[in-house]
PDB file of C-alpha atoms in Angstrom:
ATOM      1  CA  ALA A   1      10.879  12.388  -9.262  1.00 87.00           C
ATOM      2  CA  GLY A   2      12.779  15.078 -11.242  1.00 92.00           C
ATOM      3  CA  VAL A   3      13.045  17.236 -14.621  1.00 96.00           C
ATOM      4  CA  VAL A   4      14.587  15.639 -18.060  1.00 97.00           C
ATOM      5  CA  VAL A   5      17.999  17.552 -18.316  1.00 97.00           C
ATOM      6  CA  GLY A   6      18.873  15.681 -21.012  1.00 96.00           C
ATOM      7  CA  LYS A   7      17.994  12.648 -23.545  1.00 94.00           C
ATOM      8  CA  GLY A   8      19.162  10.080 -25.929  1.00 93.00           C
ATOM      9  CA  SER A   9      18.078  10.053 -30.064  1.00 94.00           C
ATOM     10  CA  ASN A  10      15.934   7.295 -29.463  1.00 93.00           C
ATOM     11  CA  VAL A  11      13.791   8.546 -26.773  1.00 94.00           C
ATOM     12  CA  ASN A  12      10.653   9.713 -28.123  1.00 95.00           C
ATOM     13  CA  ARG A  13       8.297  10.077 -24.870  1.00 95.00           C
ATOM     14  CA  PHE A  14       9.927  13.087 -23.078  1.00 97.00           C
ATOM     15  CA  ARG A  15      11.336  16.489 -23.723  1.00 96.00           C
ATOM     16  CA  ILE A  16      13.996  18.171 -21.998  1.00 97.00           C
ATOM     17  CA  GLY A  17      12.028  20.147 -19.394  1.00 97.00           C
ATOM     18  CA  ASP A  18       9.295  17.547 -18.822  1.00 97.00           C
ATOM     19  CA  ARG A  19       8.621  16.554 -15.311  1.00 96.00           C
ATOM     20  CA  VAL A  20       8.953  12.821 -14.585  1.00 94.00           C
ATOM     21  CA  LEU A  21       8.539  10.094 -11.838  1.00 90.00           C
ATOM     22  CA  VAL A  22      11.002   7.288 -12.182  1.00 86.00           C
ATOM     23  CA  ASN A  23      10.781   3.709 -10.841  1.00 80.00           C
ATOM     24  CA  THR A  24      14.337   2.518 -11.218  1.00 76.00           C
ATOM     25  CA  ALA A  25      13.707  -1.194 -11.132  1.00 71.00           C
ATOM     26  CA  LEU A  26      11.878  -0.938 -14.468  1.00 73.00           C
ATOM     27  CA  CYS A  27      15.216   0.647 -16.193  1.00 73.00           C
ATOM     28  CA  LYS A  28      16.545  -1.873 -19.146  1.00 68.00           C
ATOM     29  CA  ASP A  29      19.964  -3.201 -18.763  1.00 61.00           C
ATOM     30  CA  GLY A  30      19.895  -3.122 -14.912  1.00 56.00           C
ATOM     31  CA  GLN A  31      20.447   0.879 -15.267  1.00 54.00           C
ATOM     32  CA  GLY A  32      19.701   2.103 -11.660  1.00 52.00           C
ATOM     33  CA  GLY A  33      17.743  -0.490 -10.648  1.00 56.00           C
ATOM     34  CA  THR A  34      19.247   0.131  -7.225  1.00 58.00           C
ATOM     35  CA  GLY A  35      17.855   3.313  -6.449  1.00 66.00           C
ATOM     36  CA  ALA A  36      18.381   6.893  -7.350  1.00 72.00           C
ATOM     37  CA  LEU A  37      20.228   8.588  -4.555  1.00 76.00           C
ATOM     38  CA  ALA A  38      22.166  11.413  -6.847  1.00 81.00           C
ATOM     39  CA  GLU A  39      21.496  14.627  -8.135  1.00 87.00           C
ATOM     40  CA  LYS A  40      21.507  13.285 -11.950  1.00 88.00           C
ATOM     41  CA  VAL A  41      20.680   9.569 -12.868  1.00 86.00           C
ATOM     42  CA  THR A  42      20.586   8.450 -16.225  1.00 86.00           C
ATOM     43  CA  VAL A  43      17.551   6.155 -16.683  1.00 87.00           C
ATOM     44  CA  SER A  44      15.479   4.327 -19.578  1.00 86.00           C
ATOM     45  CA  GLN A  45      12.345   6.143 -20.906  1.00 90.00           C
ATOM     46  CA  GLU A  46      10.434   3.036 -19.902  1.00 87.00           C
ATOM     47  CA  ALA A  47      10.991   3.512 -16.419  1.00 85.00           C
ATOM     48  CA  CYS A  48       9.763   7.247 -16.642  1.00 89.00           C
ATOM     49  CA  PHE A  49       6.125   8.272 -16.150  1.00 90.00           C
ATOM     50  CA  PRO A  50       4.775  12.164 -16.858  1.00 94.00           C
ATOM     51  CA  VAL A  51       4.177  14.237 -13.751  1.00 95.00           C
ATOM     52  CA  PRO A  52       1.512  17.006 -14.122  1.00 94.00           C
ATOM     53  CA  ASP A  53       2.277  20.489 -13.630  1.00 93.00           C
ATOM     54  CA  ASP A  54      -0.044  20.826 -10.973  1.00 94.00           C
ATOM     55  CA  LEU A  55       1.262  18.327  -8.795  1.00 90.00           C
ATOM     56  CA  PRO A  56       4.710  19.183  -6.624  1.00 91.00           C
ATOM     57  CA  LEU A  57       7.343  16.395  -7.555  1.00 90.00           C
ATOM     58  CA  HIS A  58       7.923  16.205  -3.763  1.00 87.00           C
ATOM     59  CA  SER A  59       4.457  14.865  -3.553  1.00 83.00           C
ATOM     60  CA  VAL A  60       4.752  12.372  -5.998  1.00 86.00           C
ATOM     61  CA  SER A  61       8.064  10.869  -5.094  1.00 79.00           C
ATOM     62  CA  ASN A  62       6.960   8.158  -2.935  1.00 76.00           C
ATOM     63  CA  ILE A  63       4.203   6.615  -5.208  1.00 80.00           C
ATOM     64  CA  GLY A  64       6.521   3.975  -5.961  1.00 76.00           C
ATOM     65  CA  ARG A  65       7.476   3.207  -2.482  1.00 79.00           C
ATOM     66  CA  ASN A  66       3.974   3.111  -1.162  1.00 88.00           C
ATOM     67  CA  TYR A  67       1.912   1.887  -4.377  1.00 88.00           C
ATOM     68  CA  CYS A  68       4.141  -0.429  -5.444  1.00 84.00           C
ATOM     69  CA  ALA A  69       4.265  -2.083  -2.456  1.00 89.00           C
ATOM     70  CA  ALA A  70       0.392  -2.321  -1.743  1.00 94.00           C
ATOM     71  CA  TYR A  71      -0.083  -3.704  -5.463  1.00 91.00           C
ATOM     72  CA  HIS A  72       2.460  -6.216  -5.133  1.00 90.00           C
ATOM     73  CA  ALA A  73       0.714  -7.471  -1.719  1.00 94.00           C
ATOM     74  CA  LEU A  74      -2.900  -6.879  -3.335  1.00 97.00           C
ATOM     75  CA  LYS A  75      -1.994  -8.772  -6.556  1.00 94.00           C
ATOM     76  CA  VAL A  76       0.968 -10.764  -6.907  1.00 90.00           C
ATOM     77  CA  LEU A  77       0.840 -12.203  -3.262  1.00 93.00           C
ATOM     78  CA  GLY A  78      -2.491 -11.979  -2.480  1.00 96.00           C
ATOM     79  CA  ASP A  79      -4.485 -12.580  -5.778  1.00 96.00           C
ATOM     80  CA  VAL A  80      -7.308 -10.678  -4.892  1.00 98.00           C
ATOM     81  CA  SER A  81     -10.757 -10.531  -6.865  1.00 97.00           C
ATOM     82  CA  ARG A  82     -13.738  -8.216  -6.688  1.00 98.00           C
ATOM     83  CA  GLY A  83     -15.787  -8.743  -3.575  1.00 98.00           C
ATOM     84  CA  ASP A  84     -12.760 -10.166  -1.713  1.00 98.00           C
ATOM     85  CA  LEU A  85     -12.098  -8.934   1.951  1.00 98.00           C
ATOM     86  CA  VAL A  86      -8.557  -7.401   2.614  1.00 98.00           C
ATOM     87  CA  LEU A  87      -7.624  -6.222   6.112  1.00 98.00           C
ATOM     88  CA  VAL A  88      -4.869  -3.943   6.220  1.00 98.00           C
ATOM     89  CA  ASP A  89      -3.236  -2.533   9.633  1.00 97.00           C
ATOM     90  CA  GLY A  90      -0.904   0.730   9.647  1.00 96.00           C
ATOM     91  CA  ALA A  91      -3.971   2.145   7.412  1.00 97.00           C
ATOM     92  CA  SER A  92      -3.207   5.392   8.075  1.00 96.00           C
ATOM     93  CA  GLY A  93       0.398   5.377   6.617  1.00 94.00           C
ATOM     94  CA  GLY A  94       1.683   5.180   3.115  1.00 92.00           C
ATOM     95  CA  VAL A  95       1.748   1.458   2.566  1.00 94.00           C
ATOM     96  CA  GLY A  96      -1.581   1.464   4.170  1.00 96.00           C
ATOM     97  CA  MET A  97      -3.452   4.186   2.559  1.00 97.00           C
ATOM     98  CA  ALA A  98      -2.121   3.170  -0.902  1.00 96.00           C
ATOM     99  CA  THR A  99      -3.874  -0.459   0.143  1.00 98.00           C
ATOM    100  CA  VAL A 100      -7.282   0.979   0.842  1.00 98.00           C
ATOM    101  CA  GLU A 101      -7.126   2.880  -2.381  1.00 97.00           C
ATOM    102  CA  LEU A 102      -5.895   0.121  -4.875  1.00 97.00           C
ATOM    103  CA  ALA A 103      -8.259  -2.438  -2.733  1.00 98.00           C
ATOM    104  CA  LYS A 104     -11.199  -0.653  -3.373  1.00 98.00           C
ATOM    105  CA  ALA A 105     -10.394   0.257  -6.798  1.00 97.00           C
ATOM    106  CA  MET A 106     -10.026  -3.437  -7.321  1.00 98.00           C
ATOM    107  CA  GLY A 107     -13.843  -4.218  -5.956  1.00 98.00           C
ATOM    108  CA  CYS A 108     -12.505  -5.231  -2.666  1.00 98.00           C
ATOM    109  CA  HIS A 109     -14.003  -4.730   0.872  1.00 98.00           C
ATOM    110  CA  VAL A 110     -11.784  -3.282   3.204  1.00 98.00           C
ATOM    111  CA  ILE A 111     -11.193  -3.350   6.905  1.00 98.00           C
ATOM    112  CA  ALA A 112      -8.625  -0.747   7.865  1.00 98.00           C
ATOM    113  CA  GLY A 113      -6.479  -0.778  11.129  1.00 98.00           C
ATOM    114  CA  VAL A 114      -5.155   2.485  12.991  1.00 98.00           C
ATOM    115  CA  SER A 115      -3.401   2.807  16.026  1.00 96.00           C
ATOM    116  CA  SER A 116      -5.178   5.580  17.285  1.00 97.00           C
ATOM    117  CA  GLU A 117      -8.529   7.384  16.908  1.00 97.00           C
ATOM    118  CA  SER A 118      -6.914  10.452  15.654  1.00 96.00           C
ATOM    119  CA  LYS A 119      -5.636   8.544  12.680  1.00 97.00           C
ATOM    120  CA  ALA A 120      -9.135   7.026  11.912  1.00 96.00           C
ATOM    121  CA  GLN A 121     -10.384   9.282   9.256  1.00 96.00           C
ATOM    122  CA  PHE A 122      -8.090   9.060   6.907  1.00 96.00           C
ATOM    123  CA  PRO A 123      -8.690   5.418   5.487  1.00 98.00           C
ATOM    124  CA  GLY A 124     -12.199   5.969   5.659  1.00 96.00           C
ATOM    125  CA  GLN A 125     -11.848   9.066   3.331  1.00 96.00           C
ATOM    126  CA  ALA A 126      -9.858   6.799   1.229  1.00 95.00           C
ATOM    127  CA  GLY A 127     -12.881   4.435   0.984  1.00 97.00           C
ATOM    128  CA  ALA A 128     -12.229   1.738   3.783  1.00 98.00           C
ATOM    129  CA  ASP A 129     -15.525   0.021   4.370  1.00 98.00           C
ATOM    130  CA  ARG A 130     -14.721  -0.327   8.125  1.00 98.00           C
ATOM    131  CA  VAL A 131     -11.927   1.504   9.963  1.00 98.00           C
ATOM    132  CA  LEU A 132     -11.111   0.179  13.799  1.00 98.00           C
ATOM    133  CA  VAL A 133      -8.397   0.986  15.992  1.00 98.00           C
ATOM    134  CA  TYR A 134      -6.267  -1.561  17.292  1.00 97.00           C
ATOM    135  CA  GLY A 135      -4.542   0.647  19.821  1.00 96.00           C
ATOM    136  CA  ARG A 136      -0.977  -0.075  21.430  1.00 93.00           C
ATOM    137  CA  THR A 137      -1.944  -3.059  24.266  1.00 94.00           C
ATOM    138  CA  LYS A 138      -2.320  -6.636  24.001  1.00 93.00           C
ATOM    139  CA  GLU A 139      -5.819  -6.083  25.653  1.00 96.00           C
ATOM    140  CA  SER A 140      -6.591  -3.573  22.481  1.00 97.00           C
ATOM    141  CA  TYR A 141      -5.201  -5.995  20.013  1.00 96.00           C
ATOM    142  CA  THR A 142      -7.691  -8.721  21.401  1.00 96.00           C
ATOM    143  CA  ASN A 143     -10.615  -6.241  21.289  1.00 97.00           C
ATOM    144  CA  PHE A 144      -9.516  -5.386  17.572  1.00 98.00           C
ATOM    145  CA  LYS A 145      -9.660  -8.921  16.649  1.00 97.00           C
ATOM    146  CA  VAL A 146     -13.189  -9.374  17.988  1.00 97.00           C
ATOM    147  CA  ASP A 147     -14.154  -5.979  16.202  1.00 98.00           C
ATOM    148  CA  ALA A 148     -12.356  -7.131  13.000  1.00 98.00           C
ATOM    149  CA  LYS A 149     -14.363 -10.457  12.881  1.00 98.00           C
ATOM    150  CA  GLN A 150     -17.438  -8.850  13.440  1.00 98.00           C
ATOM    151  CA  ALA A 151     -16.844  -6.401  10.999  1.00 98.00           C
ATOM    152  CA  ALA A 152     -15.710  -9.107   8.032  1.00 98.00           C
ATOM    153  CA  LYS A 153     -19.518 -10.932   9.221  1.00 98.00           C
ATOM    154  CA  GLU A 154     -21.131  -7.936   8.685  1.00 98.00           C
ATOM    155  CA  LEU A 155     -19.375  -7.079   5.099  1.00 98.00           C
ATOM    156  CA  GLY A 156     -20.436 -10.547   3.965  1.00 98.00           C
ATOM    157  CA  HIS A 157     -17.125 -12.444   4.994  1.00 98.00           C
ATOM    158  CA  SER A 158     -18.021 -14.600   7.957  1.00 98.00           C
ATOM    159  CA  GLN A 159     -14.770 -16.785   7.497  1.00 98.00           C
ATOM    160  CA  GLY A 160     -12.465 -13.594   7.728  1.00 98.00           C
ATOM    161  CA  ALA A 161     -10.316 -11.899   5.250  1.00 98.00           C
ATOM    162  CA  THR A 162      -9.248 -13.201   2.261  1.00 98.00           C
ATOM    163  CA  LEU A 163      -6.183 -11.182   2.459  1.00 98.00           C
ATOM    164  CA  VAL A 164      -4.163  -9.388   5.606  1.00 98.00           C
ATOM    165  CA  VAL A 165      -1.870  -6.726   4.552  1.00 98.00           C
ATOM    166  CA  ASP A 166       0.183  -6.503   7.718  1.00 96.00           C
ATOM    167  CA  VAL A 167       2.388  -3.210   7.720  1.00 94.00           C
ATOM    168  CA  VAL A 168       2.920  -3.242  11.503  1.00 93.00           C
ATOM    169  CA  ASN A 169       3.930  -6.717  12.598  1.00 89.00           C
ATOM    170  CA  GLY A 170       5.104  -7.089  16.270  1.00 87.00           C
ATOM    171  CA  GLU A 171       2.557  -7.996  19.061  1.00 90.00           C
ATOM    172  CA  LEU A 172      -0.592  -7.099  16.841  1.00 93.00           C
ATOM    173  CA  PHE A 173       0.182 -10.182  14.493  1.00 93.00           C
ATOM    174  CA  ASP A 174      -1.197 -12.713  16.612  1.00 92.00           C
ATOM    175  CA  ALA A 175      -4.670 -10.790  16.370  1.00 94.00           C
ATOM    176  CA  LEU A 176      -4.376 -10.730  12.559  1.00 95.00           C
ATOM    177  CA  VAL A 177      -3.637 -14.370  12.186  1.00 95.00           C
ATOM    178  CA  SER A 178      -6.820 -15.199  13.597  1.00 95.00           C
ATOM    179  CA  CYS A 179      -8.661 -12.949  11.363  1.00 97.00           C
ATOM    180  CA  VAL A 180      -7.743 -14.282   7.825  1.00 97.00           C
ATOM    181  CA  LYS A 181     -10.128 -17.040   6.569  1.00 97.00           C
ATOM    182  CA  PRO A 182      -8.945 -20.799   6.235  1.00 97.00           C
ATOM    183  CA  LEU A 183      -6.411 -21.052   3.367  1.00 96.00           C
ATOM    184  CA  GLY A 184      -6.484 -16.833   3.078  1.00 96.00           C
ATOM    185  CA  THR A 185      -3.167 -15.064   2.872  1.00 97.00           C
ATOM    186  CA  ILE A 186      -1.110 -12.936   4.829  1.00 97.00           C
ATOM    187  CA  CYS A 187       1.667 -10.466   3.488  1.00 95.00           C
ATOM    188  CA  LEU A 188       3.913  -9.124   5.530  1.00 93.00           C
ATOM    189  CA  VAL A 189       4.935  -5.731   4.145  1.00 90.00           C
ATOM    190  CA  GLY A 190       6.392  -3.643   6.947  1.00 77.00           C
ATOM    191  CA  PHE A 191       7.374  -3.905  10.577  1.00 71.00           C
ATOM    192  CA  THR A 192       6.815  -0.685  12.050  1.00 70.00           C
ATOM    193  CA  ALA A 193       6.347  -2.152  15.476  1.00 64.00           C
ATOM    194  CA  GLY A 194       9.115  -4.611  15.157  1.00 60.00           C
ATOM    195  CA  GLN A 195       9.518  -8.207  14.100  1.00 60.00           C
ATOM    196  CA  LYS A 196       7.494 -11.088  16.079  1.00 59.00           C
TER     197      LYS A 196
END
């Protein structure tokens, strides 16, 4: 995110001084597609999105990272539809919260998993239908699996989740595998607990 300091003659969507969020992967001709780790970058206007004046630039700079990953998991890989059940772990973090918000906006039911009670309020505020704590031990992961299956039944999905978005991985993965319905999808989005 930043401020437009110069523009080409064909740029008609932005003026100098406009505040923008840039997704460098959308740049034409491969310009900047690998990132923007510089004080100034040249990008195509198609890669720029206006940022309202009342939002601090630092608060929008990670939107692309979180929401693009969540959208990719939900629609490109998971192909979810209204009424589907999405189970997401790491649901109090950036990608997890984005997954909850986007899945709810798509009309899905959402079971959100978090590692501790202190994080449980956030996915609920974002719209999750159920928030469950998976903890950090094998025993707590087993309890989470049982609780997630029960929550799925209560939400009308007795066979399990249509899509599991796994941001955590590690030892929690085994519990998640048993929560997805037959021929459902599991998207590995992160490895905050390490790869299994």
